[in-house]
PDB file of C-alpha atoms in Angstrom:
ATOM      1  CA  MET A 284      28.698 126.074 109.242  1.00 44.00           C
ATOM      2  CA  GLY A 285      30.505 127.958 106.189  1.00 55.00           C
ATOM      3  CA  HIS A 286      33.478 129.033 104.916  1.00 82.00           C
ATOM      4  CA  GLU A 287      32.078 132.222 106.432  1.00 87.00           C
ATOM      5  CA  GLU A 288      33.096 130.753 109.433  1.00 89.00           C
ATOM      6  CA  VAL A 289      36.331 129.415 108.851  1.00 92.00           C
ATOM      7  CA  LEU A 290      37.690 132.473 107.134  1.00 94.00           C
ATOM      8  CA  GLU A 291      36.705 134.727 110.396  1.00 94.00           C
ATOM      9  CA  GLU A 292      38.582 132.167 113.087  1.00 94.00           C
ATOM     10  CA  LEU A 293      41.249 132.282 110.575  1.00 95.00           C
ATOM     11  CA  ASP A 294      41.448 136.337 110.177  1.00 96.00           C
ATOM     12  CA  ARG A 295      41.299 136.270 114.337  1.00 95.00           C
ATOM     13  CA  ARG A 296      44.666 134.185 114.266  1.00 95.00           C
ATOM     14  CA  ILE A 297      46.449 136.448 111.765  1.00 95.00           C
ATOM     15  CA  LYS A 298      45.845 139.284 113.614  1.00 95.00           C
ATOM     16  CA  ARG A 299      47.377 137.812 116.304  1.00 94.00           C
ATOM     17  CA  LEU A 300      50.056 136.977 115.630  1.00 95.00           C
ATOM     18  CA  GLN A 301      50.650 139.514 113.116  1.00 94.00           C
ATOM     19  CA  ALA A 302      49.953 141.894 116.431  1.00 93.00           C
ATOM     20  CA  GLU A 303      52.429 139.859 118.163  1.00 91.00           C
ATOM     21  CA  VAL A 304      55.158 140.491 114.906  1.00 91.00           C
ATOM     22  CA  GLU A 305      54.278 144.281 115.903  1.00 91.00           C
ATOM     23  CA  LEU A 306      54.860 144.277 119.590  1.00 89.00           C
ATOM     24  CA  ALA A 307      58.225 142.639 118.844  1.00 85.00           C
ATOM     25  CA  GLU A 308      59.325 144.906 116.966  1.00 85.00           C
ATOM     26  CA  GLU A 309      58.347 148.426 118.885  1.00 85.00           C
ATOM     27  CA  ARG A 310      60.126 146.744 121.881  1.00 82.00           C
ATOM     28  CA  LEU A 311      63.197 146.159 120.077  1.00 76.00           C
ATOM     29  CA  ARG A 312      62.650 149.904 118.164  1.00 79.00           C
ATOM     30  CA  TYR A 313      63.052 151.376 122.203  1.00 75.00           C
ATOM     31  CA  LEU A 314      65.739 148.606 123.602  1.00 71.00           C
ATOM     32  CA  ASP A 315      68.041 150.200 120.702  1.00 71.00           C
ATOM     33  CA  GLU A 316      66.852 153.405 121.337  1.00 70.00           C
ATOM     34  CA  ILE A 317      67.861 153.449 124.695  1.00 73.00           C
ATOM     35  CA  GLY A 318      71.130 151.574 123.994  1.00 63.00           C
ATOM     36  CA  ALA A 319      69.943 148.036 125.672  1.00 55.00           C
ATOM     37  CA  PRO A 320      71.780 145.589 122.890  1.00 54.00           C
ATOM     38  CA  SER A 321      75.476 147.210 123.979  1.00 50.00           C
ATOM     39  CA  ARG A 322      75.149 147.238 127.997  1.00 51.00           C
ATOM     40  CA  TYR A 323      73.858 143.605 127.236  1.00 54.00           C
ATOM     41  CA  ARG A 324      76.536 142.838 125.221  1.00 51.00           C
ATOM     42  CA  THR A 325      79.077 144.614 127.737  1.00 47.00           C
ATOM     43  CA  LEU A 326      77.498 142.171 130.731  1.00 46.00           C
ATOM     44  CA  GLN A 327      77.930 139.253 128.789  1.00 51.00           C
ATOM     45  CA  ARG A 328      81.418 140.466 128.307  1.00 48.00           C
ATOM     46  CA  LYS A 329      82.437 141.061 131.901  1.00 50.00           C
ATOM     47  CA  ASP A 330      82.542 137.092 132.887  1.00 54.00           C
ATOM     48  CA  ASN A 331      86.492 136.105 132.857  1.00 57.00           C
ATOM     49  CA  SER A 332      86.155 133.405 134.786  1.00 59.00           C
ATOM     50  CA  VAL A 333      87.274 130.913 131.473  1.00 57.00           C
ATOM     51  CA  TYR A 334      90.127 132.671 130.882  1.00 63.00           C
ATOM     52  CA  TYR A 335      91.320 132.432 134.389  1.00 63.00           C
ATOM     53  CA  LEU A 336      91.296 128.937 133.852  1.00 62.00           C
ATOM     54  CA  LEU A 337      92.842 128.150 130.796  1.00 64.00           C
ATOM     55  CA  LEU A 338      95.494 130.155 132.211  1.00 70.00           C
ATOM     56  CA  MET A 339      96.049 127.970 135.121  1.00 66.00           C
ATOM     57  CA  ALA A 340      95.620 124.892 132.524  1.00 65.00           C
ATOM     58  CA  VAL A 341      98.912 126.671 130.979  1.00 69.00           C
ATOM     59  CA  TRP A 342     100.357 127.168 134.562  1.00 68.00           C
ATOM     60  CA  VAL A 343     100.382 123.461 135.068  1.00 65.00           C
ATOM     61  CA  LEU A 344     101.159 122.224 131.132  1.00 66.00           C
ATOM     62  CA  LEU A 345     104.585 124.279 131.926  1.00 70.00           C
ATOM     63  CA  GLY A 346     105.253 122.937 134.949  1.00 68.00           C
ATOM     64  CA  PHE A 347     104.612 119.586 133.683  1.00 64.00           C
ATOM     65  CA  LEU A 348     107.119 119.973 130.609  1.00 67.00           C
ATOM     66  CA  ALA A 349     109.940 121.529 133.448  1.00 67.00           C
ATOM     67  CA  LEU A 350     108.915 119.022 135.297  1.00 63.00           C
ATOM     68  CA  MET A 351     110.531 116.499 132.532  1.00 65.00           C
ATOM     69  CA  ALA A 352     113.153 118.660 131.526  1.00 67.00           C
ATOM     70  CA  ILE A 353     114.726 118.436 135.457  1.00 65.00           C
ATOM     71  CA  SER A 354     114.284 115.153 135.369  1.00 62.00           C
ATOM     72  CA  HIS A 355     115.968 114.231 132.485  1.00 62.00           C
ATOM     73  CA  ARG A 356     118.621 116.247 134.303  1.00 63.00           C
ATOM     74  CA  LEU A 357     119.014 114.458 137.740  1.00 55.00           C
ATOM     75  CA  PRO A 358     120.568 111.200 138.609  1.00 56.00           C
ATOM     76  CA  TYR A 359     118.963 107.596 137.481  1.00 51.00           C
ATOM     77  CA  GLY A 360     118.474 106.953 140.426  1.00 48.00           C
ATOM     78  CA  PHE A 361     115.661 109.520 140.879  1.00 50.00           C
ATOM     79  CA  SER A 362     112.499 108.601 139.603  1.00 57.00           C
ATOM     80  CA  PHE A 363     109.314 109.773 139.529  1.00 55.00           C
ATOM     81  CA  PRO A 364     105.165 108.408 138.516  1.00 62.00           C
ATOM     82  CA  LEU A 365     104.412 110.228 135.221  1.00 60.00           C
ATOM     83  CA  LEU A 366     100.954 109.238 134.838  1.00 65.00           C
ATOM     84  CA  PRO A 367      99.088 110.773 137.637  1.00 68.00           C
ATOM     85  CA  TYR A 368     100.327 113.932 136.678  1.00 63.00           C
ATOM     86  CA  VAL A 369     100.120 113.302 132.850  1.00 64.00           C
ATOM     87  CA  LEU A 370      96.225 113.089 133.890  1.00 71.00           C
ATOM     88  CA  ILE A 371      95.950 116.237 136.158  1.00 67.00           C
ATOM     89  CA  VAL A 372      97.345 118.379 133.348  1.00 63.00           C
ATOM     90  CA  LEU A 373      94.885 116.648 131.239  1.00 68.00           C
ATOM     91  CA  LEU A 374      91.977 116.983 133.482  1.00 69.00           C
ATOM     92  CA  VAL A 375      92.994 120.621 134.198  1.00 64.00           C
ATOM     93  CA  ILE A 376      93.346 121.781 130.338  1.00 65.00           C
ATOM     94  CA  VAL A 377      89.768 119.886 129.274  1.00 71.00           C
ATOM     95  CA  LEU A 378      87.683 121.552 132.410  1.00 66.00           C
ATOM     96  CA  PRO A 379      87.980 124.720 131.350  1.00 63.00           C
ATOM     97  CA  LEU A 380      87.484 123.881 127.622  1.00 67.00           C
ATOM     98  CA  ALA A 381      83.871 122.077 129.064  1.00 71.00           C
ATOM     99  CA  TYR A 382      83.080 124.831 131.333  1.00 64.00           C
ATOM    100  CA  TYR A 383      83.048 127.323 127.957  1.00 62.00           C
ATOM    101  CA  TYR A 384      81.428 124.829 125.561  1.00 67.00           C
ATOM    102  CA  LEU A 385      78.433 124.782 128.714  1.00 68.00           C
ATOM    103  CA  SER A 386      78.881 128.352 129.608  1.00 62.00           C
ATOM    104  CA  ARG A 387      78.286 129.402 125.608  1.00 59.00           C
ATOM    105  CA  ARG A 388      75.681 126.352 125.416  1.00 55.00           C
ATOM    106  CA  GLU A 389      73.374 127.654 129.047  1.00 50.00           C
ATOM    107  CA  GLU A 390      74.228 131.885 128.196  1.00 54.00           C
ATOM    108  CA  PRO A 391      70.488 133.262 129.120  1.00 60.00           C
ATOM    109  CA  LYS A 392      68.608 134.793 127.115  1.00 66.00           C
ATOM    110  CA  THR A 393      68.611 138.576 126.714  1.00 70.00           C
ATOM    111  CA  PRO A 394      65.001 140.566 126.236  1.00 69.00           C
ATOM    112  CA  MET A 395      66.493 141.283 122.664  1.00 71.00           C
ATOM    113  CA  ASP A 396      67.048 137.108 122.574  1.00 75.00           C
ATOM    114  CA  GLU A 397      64.091 136.485 123.111  1.00 82.00           C
ATOM    115  CA  LEU A 398      61.436 139.041 121.185  1.00 80.00           C
ATOM    116  CA  GLU A 399      63.602 138.478 118.456  1.00 84.00           C
ATOM    117  CA  GLU A 400      62.325 134.481 118.569  1.00 89.00           C
ATOM    118  CA  ARG A 401      59.251 135.260 119.063  1.00 89.00           C
ATOM    119  CA  GLU A 402      58.770 137.630 115.924  1.00 91.00           C
ATOM    120  CA  ARG A 403      60.820 135.329 114.028  1.00 93.00           C
ATOM    121  CA  LEU A 404      58.643 132.747 115.034  1.00 94.00           C
ATOM    122  CA  ALA A 405      54.881 134.505 114.415  1.00 94.00           C
ATOM    123  CA  LYS A 406      56.201 135.164 110.757  1.00 95.00           C
ATOM    124  CA  LEU A 407      56.876 131.721 110.228  1.00 95.00           C
ATOM    125  CA  ALA A 408      53.923 130.855 111.551  1.00 96.00           C
ATOM    126  CA  LEU A 409      51.838 133.132 109.047  1.00 96.00           C
ATOM    127  CA  SER A 410      54.167 132.806 106.149  1.00 95.00           C
ATOM    128  CA  LEU A 411      53.910 129.208 105.832  1.00 96.00           C
ATOM    129  CA  PHE A 412      50.755 128.116 107.498  1.00 97.00           C
ATOM    130  CA  TYR A 413      47.734 130.311 107.661  1.00 97.00           C
ATOM    131  CA  LEU A 414      48.224 133.105 104.611  1.00 96.00           C
ATOM    132  CA  PRO A 415      48.707 130.103 102.741  1.00 97.00           C
ATOM    133  CA  LEU A 416      45.769 128.249 103.878  1.00 97.00           C
ATOM    134  CA  ARG A 417      42.992 131.228 104.012  1.00 96.00           C
ATOM    135  CA  GLU A 418      43.763 131.868 100.596  1.00 95.00           C
ATOM    136  CA  ALA A 419      43.284 128.012  99.308  1.00 95.00           C
ATOM    137  CA  ILE A 420      40.208 127.888 101.559  1.00 94.00           C
ATOM    138  CA  GLU A 421      38.961 130.662  99.754  1.00 93.00           C
ATOM    139  CA  LYS A 422      39.750 128.702  96.243  1.00 92.00           C
ATOM    140  CA  GLU A 423      38.686 125.690  97.529  1.00 92.00           C
ATOM    141  CA  ASP A 424      41.589 124.233  96.499  1.00 95.00           C
ATOM    142  CA  ARG A 425      41.592 121.540  98.415  1.00 94.00           C
ATOM    143  CA  ARG A 426      44.721 119.853  97.054  1.00 95.00           C
ATOM    144  CA  LYS A 427      46.669 123.243  98.316  1.00 96.00           C
ATOM    145  CA  ILE A 428      45.467 122.089 101.976  1.00 96.00           C
ATOM    146  CA  GLU A 429      46.727 118.735 101.927  1.00 95.00           C
ATOM    147  CA  GLU A 430      50.268 120.040 101.294  1.00 96.00           C
ATOM    148  CA  LEU A 431      49.408 121.889 104.196  1.00 96.00           C
ATOM    149  CA  ALA A 432      49.299 118.757 106.311  1.00 96.00           C
ATOM    150  CA  GLU A 433      52.125 116.878 104.749  1.00 96.00           C
ATOM    151  CA  ASP A 434      54.333 120.371 105.647  1.00 96.00           C
ATOM    152  CA  LEU A 435      52.891 120.177 109.248  1.00 96.00           C
ATOM    153  CA  LEU A 436      54.425 116.837 109.118  1.00 95.00           C
ATOM    154  CA  ASN A 437      57.695 116.957 107.330  1.00 95.00           C
ATOM    155  CA  ASN A 438      58.661 120.726 107.927  1.00 95.00           C
ATOM    156  CA  PRO A 439      60.676 120.673 111.595  1.00 94.00           C
ATOM    157  CA  ILE A 440      60.760 124.740 110.847  1.00 95.00           C
ATOM    158  CA  LEU A 441      56.853 124.745 110.546  1.00 96.00           C
ATOM    159  CA  ALA A 442      56.246 122.491 113.357  1.00 95.00           C
ATOM    160  CA  GLU A 443      58.122 124.604 116.227  1.00 95.00           C
ATOM    161  CA  ALA A 444      56.756 127.928 115.141  1.00 95.00           C
ATOM    162  CA  ILE A 445      53.186 125.826 114.906  1.00 96.00           C
ATOM    163  CA  GLU A 446      54.052 124.770 118.476  1.00 95.00           C
ATOM    164  CA  ARG A 447      56.002 127.466 120.265  1.00 93.00           C
ATOM    165  CA  THR A 448      53.471 130.002 119.444  1.00 94.00           C
ATOM    166  CA  ASN A 449      50.692 128.126 120.525  1.00 93.00           C
ATOM    167  CA  GLU A 450      48.741 127.491 117.709  1.00 95.00           C
ATOM    168  CA  GLY A 451      48.071 123.031 118.280  1.00 94.00           C
ATOM    169  CA  ASP A 452      49.238 120.288 118.083  1.00 96.00           C
ATOM    170  CA  PRO A 453      51.198 120.175 114.598  1.00 96.00           C
ATOM    171  CA  LYS A 454      50.448 116.451 113.704  1.00 95.00           C
ATOM    172  CA  ALA A 455      46.809 116.383 115.500  1.00 95.00           C
ATOM    173  CA  MET A 456      46.098 119.816 112.848  1.00 96.00           C
ATOM    174  CA  ALA A 457      47.594 118.019 110.156  1.00 96.00           C
ATOM    175  CA  TYR A 458      45.457 114.737 110.592  1.00 96.00           C
ATOM    176  CA  GLY A 459      42.556 117.039 110.583  1.00 95.00           C
ATOM    177  CA  LEU A 460      43.338 119.273 107.395  1.00 96.00           C
ATOM    178  CA  TYR A 461      44.025 115.732 105.843  1.00 96.00           C
ATOM    179  CA  LEU A 462      41.037 114.271 106.671  1.00 95.00           C
ATOM    180  CA  TYR A 463      39.114 117.390 105.232  1.00 95.00           C
ATOM    181  CA  ALA A 464      41.477 117.521 101.634  1.00 94.00           C
ATOM    182  CA  THR A 465      40.265 113.789 101.122  1.00 94.00           C
ATOM    183  CA  TYR A 466      36.729 113.683 102.636  1.00 92.00           C
ATOM    184  CA  ARG A 467      34.351 111.487 101.336  1.00 91.00           C
ATOM    185  CA  PRO A 468      31.295 110.386 103.543  1.00 90.00           C
ATOM    186  CA  GLU A 469      32.474 106.781 104.944  1.00 92.00           C
ATOM    187  CA  LEU A 470      35.028 108.952 107.003  1.00 92.00           C
ATOM    188  CA  GLU A 471      32.304 110.975 109.127  1.00 92.00           C
ATOM    189  CA  GLY A 472      33.495 108.892 111.974  1.00 93.00           C
ATOM    190  CA  GLU A 473      37.347 109.750 112.175  1.00 94.00           C
ATOM    191  CA  VAL A 474      36.841 113.658 111.414  1.00 93.00           C
ATOM    192  CA  ARG A 475      34.213 113.403 114.101  1.00 93.00           C
ATOM    193  CA  GLU A 476      36.948 111.653 116.196  1.00 93.00           C
ATOM    194  CA  ALA A 477      39.355 114.125 115.649  1.00 93.00           C
ATOM    195  CA  LEU A 478      37.564 116.984 116.426  1.00 93.00           C
ATOM    196  CA  ARG A 479      38.260 115.157 119.769  1.00 91.00           C
ATOM    197  CA  MET A 480      42.122 116.004 118.929  1.00 92.00           C
ATOM    198  CA  VAL A 481      42.211 118.557 117.479  1.00 94.00           C
ATOM    199  CA  ASN A 482      42.003 122.606 119.414  1.00 93.00           C
ATOM    200  CA  ASN A 483      43.619 125.081 116.730  1.00 95.00           C
ATOM    201  CA  LYS A 484      39.828 126.433 116.205  1.00 94.00           C
ATOM    202  CA  PRO A 485      40.155 127.730 112.273  1.00 95.00           C
ATOM    203  CA  ILE A 486      40.920 123.357 111.793  1.00 96.00           C
ATOM    204  CA  ARG A 487      37.629 122.939 113.763  1.00 95.00           C
ATOM    205  CA  ALA A 488      35.429 124.815 112.180  1.00 94.00           C
ATOM    206  CA  LEU A 489      36.625 123.162 108.853  1.00 93.00           C
ATOM    207  CA  LEU A 490      35.720 119.757 110.197  1.00 94.00           C
ATOM    208  CA  LYS A 491      32.688 120.891 111.471  1.00 92.00           C
ATOM    209  CA  GLU A 492      31.613 122.386 108.398  1.00 90.00           C
ATOM    210  CA  LEU A 493      31.753 118.888 107.379  1.00 90.00           C
ATOM    211  CA  VAL A 494      29.456 116.807 109.504  1.00 87.00           C
ATOM    212  CA  GLU A 495      27.762 119.496 110.964  1.00 81.00           C
ATOM    213  CA  GLY A 496      27.006 120.594 107.238  1.00 62.00           C
TER     214      GLY A 496
END
């Protein structure tokens, strides 16, 4: 298998990701034209439950302070347990804050958020991996291919983009590229083993080139 077939596989992946970017951009433009972003922001602002909880916490805290002030003016014989009331006050204050934090973390993504994320990941996979890999293969720059293998292992941004665009397992891909970049005849067995692990088609084509000629 020659470089032509490897480059064909790469071009298919590049075109697929470029189409993903273009589709996301087109849908984002459409959503912006119909005013979808402002409508979603309005819907998100309608959840005022956290403010009611905070108001209740303030009300309980003020009640506790008032009770403390009154207790100092009452006869010495009158007393009430402070600890349970303090615990209730703390609980009522902490709950709204915890609710607010968790609700912000679990806030569902809007269609715009999802499209922007897909566009971002596709662009990263293209710019950080596929385009440099294609150039390195054209120039037969095995040092650059080895650097790309290291990036797959050490760059979490690239690894996430590769995984979430369904391009393959970054670790298996890095292993395949490293074998190609450092290939020696005695590594043929490892290359054949890697072919059973790697499902990324361009890298599989590279490895087949080594063992099938």
